[in-house]
Coordinates of C-alpha atoms in Angstrom, one line a residue:
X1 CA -14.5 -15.7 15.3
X2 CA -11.3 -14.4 13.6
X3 CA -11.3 -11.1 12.0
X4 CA -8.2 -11.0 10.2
X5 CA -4.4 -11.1 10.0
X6 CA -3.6 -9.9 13.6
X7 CA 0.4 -9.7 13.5
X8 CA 3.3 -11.3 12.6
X9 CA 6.0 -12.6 14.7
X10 CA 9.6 -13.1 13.3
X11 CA 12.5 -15.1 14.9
X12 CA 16.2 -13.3 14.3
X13 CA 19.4 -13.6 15.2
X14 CA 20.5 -10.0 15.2
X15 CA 17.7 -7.8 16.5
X16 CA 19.6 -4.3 15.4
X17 CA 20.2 -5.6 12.0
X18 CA 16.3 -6.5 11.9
X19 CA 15.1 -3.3 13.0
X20 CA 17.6 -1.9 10.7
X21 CA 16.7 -3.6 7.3
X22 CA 12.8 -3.4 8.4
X23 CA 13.0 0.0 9.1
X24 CA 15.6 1.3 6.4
X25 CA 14.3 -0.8 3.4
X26 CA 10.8 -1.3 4.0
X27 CA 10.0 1.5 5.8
X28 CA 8.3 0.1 8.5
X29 CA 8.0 2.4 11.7
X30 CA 9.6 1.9 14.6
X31 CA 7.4 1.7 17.8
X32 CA 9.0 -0.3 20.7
X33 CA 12.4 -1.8 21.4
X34 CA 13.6 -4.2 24.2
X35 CA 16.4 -6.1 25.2
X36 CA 14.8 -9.2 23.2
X37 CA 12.5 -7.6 20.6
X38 CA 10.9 -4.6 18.8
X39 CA 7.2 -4.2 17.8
X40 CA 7.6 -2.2 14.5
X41 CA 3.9 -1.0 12.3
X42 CA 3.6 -0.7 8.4
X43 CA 0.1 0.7 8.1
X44 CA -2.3 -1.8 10.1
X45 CA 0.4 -4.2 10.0
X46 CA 1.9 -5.0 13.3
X47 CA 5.4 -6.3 13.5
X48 CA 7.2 -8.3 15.9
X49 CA 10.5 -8.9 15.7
X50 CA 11.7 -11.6 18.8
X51 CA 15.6 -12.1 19.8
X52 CA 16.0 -16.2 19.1
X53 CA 19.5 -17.6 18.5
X54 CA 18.3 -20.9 17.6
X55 CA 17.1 -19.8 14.3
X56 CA 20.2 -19.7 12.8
X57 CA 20.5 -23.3 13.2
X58 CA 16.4 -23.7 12.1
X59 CA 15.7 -25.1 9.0
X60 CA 13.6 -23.0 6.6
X61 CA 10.6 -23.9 5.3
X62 CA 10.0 -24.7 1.7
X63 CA 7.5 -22.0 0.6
X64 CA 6.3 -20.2 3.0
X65 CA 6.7 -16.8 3.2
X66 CA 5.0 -13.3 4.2
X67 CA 3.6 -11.1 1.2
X68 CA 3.3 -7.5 1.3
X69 CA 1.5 -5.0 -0.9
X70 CA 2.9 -2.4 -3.3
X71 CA 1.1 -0.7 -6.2
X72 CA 2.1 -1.1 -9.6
X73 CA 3.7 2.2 -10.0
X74 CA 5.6 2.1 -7.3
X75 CA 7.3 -1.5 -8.0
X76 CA 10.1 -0.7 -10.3
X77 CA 11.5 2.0 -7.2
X78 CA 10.7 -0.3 -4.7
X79 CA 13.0 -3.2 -6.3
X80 CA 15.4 -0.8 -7.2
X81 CA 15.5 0.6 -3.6
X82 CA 15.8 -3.2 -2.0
X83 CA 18.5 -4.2 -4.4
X84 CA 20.5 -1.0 -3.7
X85 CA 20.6 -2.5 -0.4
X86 CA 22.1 -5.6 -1.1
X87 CA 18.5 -7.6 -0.3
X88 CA 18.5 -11.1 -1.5
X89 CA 15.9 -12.5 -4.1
X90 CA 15.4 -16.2 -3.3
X91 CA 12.4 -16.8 -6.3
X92 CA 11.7 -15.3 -9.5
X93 CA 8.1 -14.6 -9.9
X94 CA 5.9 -16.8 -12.2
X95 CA 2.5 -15.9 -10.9
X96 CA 0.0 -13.3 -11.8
X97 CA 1.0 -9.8 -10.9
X98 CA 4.4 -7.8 -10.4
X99 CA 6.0 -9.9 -7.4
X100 CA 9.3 -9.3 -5.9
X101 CA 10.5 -12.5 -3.6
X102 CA 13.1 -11.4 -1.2
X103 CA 15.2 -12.0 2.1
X104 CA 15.2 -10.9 5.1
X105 CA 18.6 -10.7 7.0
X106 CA 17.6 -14.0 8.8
X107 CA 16.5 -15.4 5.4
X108 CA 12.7 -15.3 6.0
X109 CA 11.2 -15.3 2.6
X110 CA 9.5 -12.4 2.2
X111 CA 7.2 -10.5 -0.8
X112 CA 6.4 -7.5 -2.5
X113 CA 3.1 -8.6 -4.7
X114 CA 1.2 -6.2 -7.2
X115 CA -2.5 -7.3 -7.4
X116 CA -5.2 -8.9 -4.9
X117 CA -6.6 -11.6 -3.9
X118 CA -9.5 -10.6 -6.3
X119 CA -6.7 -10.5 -9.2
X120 CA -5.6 -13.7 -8.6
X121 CA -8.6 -15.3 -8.9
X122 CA -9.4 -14.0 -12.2
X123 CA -6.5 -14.9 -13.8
X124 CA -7.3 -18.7 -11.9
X125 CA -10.6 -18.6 -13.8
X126 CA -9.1 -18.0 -17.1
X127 CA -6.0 -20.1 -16.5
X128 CA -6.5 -22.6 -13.1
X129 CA -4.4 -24.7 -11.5
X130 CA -4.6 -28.7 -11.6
X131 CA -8.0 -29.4 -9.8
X132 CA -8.6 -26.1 -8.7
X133 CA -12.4 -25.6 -7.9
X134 CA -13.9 -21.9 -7.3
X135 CA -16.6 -21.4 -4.7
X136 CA -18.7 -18.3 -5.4

């Protein structure tokens, strides 16, 4: 049986300039490099960033993207901090809870999100999406 969000593996074109903005802007820990790839950690999160030309010529997905938390007093710095370093924001947020949407240096879509799972649901049960059915 799964157990949960193992790690996640990210394509890029410029594995230096990955570790970089991973490591620089969101603080992420270093803790392996190779010729093709770096295994980086951010709390239980493990990271792996993979050497792949090809992506530069992939096209990118609509909406998917990779969210990661930040509480709500530390938003406002953290925004601050990635748009002191020239990060991209490819969405503005419209759901519930303080969400940054943001680029990597490959252009994976990435997120800083305010609020849980738990959150989300409440604020679904006051205000749900088209056909949305809860399960308790």
């Amino acid at each position: 049986m799964l157990t949960g969000l193992n790690h996640l593996t990210l394509a890029v074109t410029d594995l230096p300039r990955s570790i970089s903005f991973y490591a620089r802007v969101l603080a992420f820990r270093l803790d392996a490099q190779w010729h093709a790839g770096a295994y980086l950690s951010l709390g239980e999160l493990w990271l792996c960033l993979s050497l792949d030309p090809s992506r530069a010529m992939a096209e990118r997905p609509d909406y998917t993207h990779y969210a990661f938390s930040v509480a709500q007093d530390d938003f406002p710095a953290f925004v601050a901090h990635a748009r002191r370093h020239g990060v991209r924001q490819w969405k503005d947020n419209r759901s519930e809870g303080d969400s940054f949407y943001f680029l990597d240096p490959d252009g994976h879509r990435l997120e800083a999100h305010v609020g849980s799972l738990a959150s989300r649901l409440a604020r679904c049960r006051q205000q749900p999406y088209a056909g949305m059915v809860f399960y308790d």
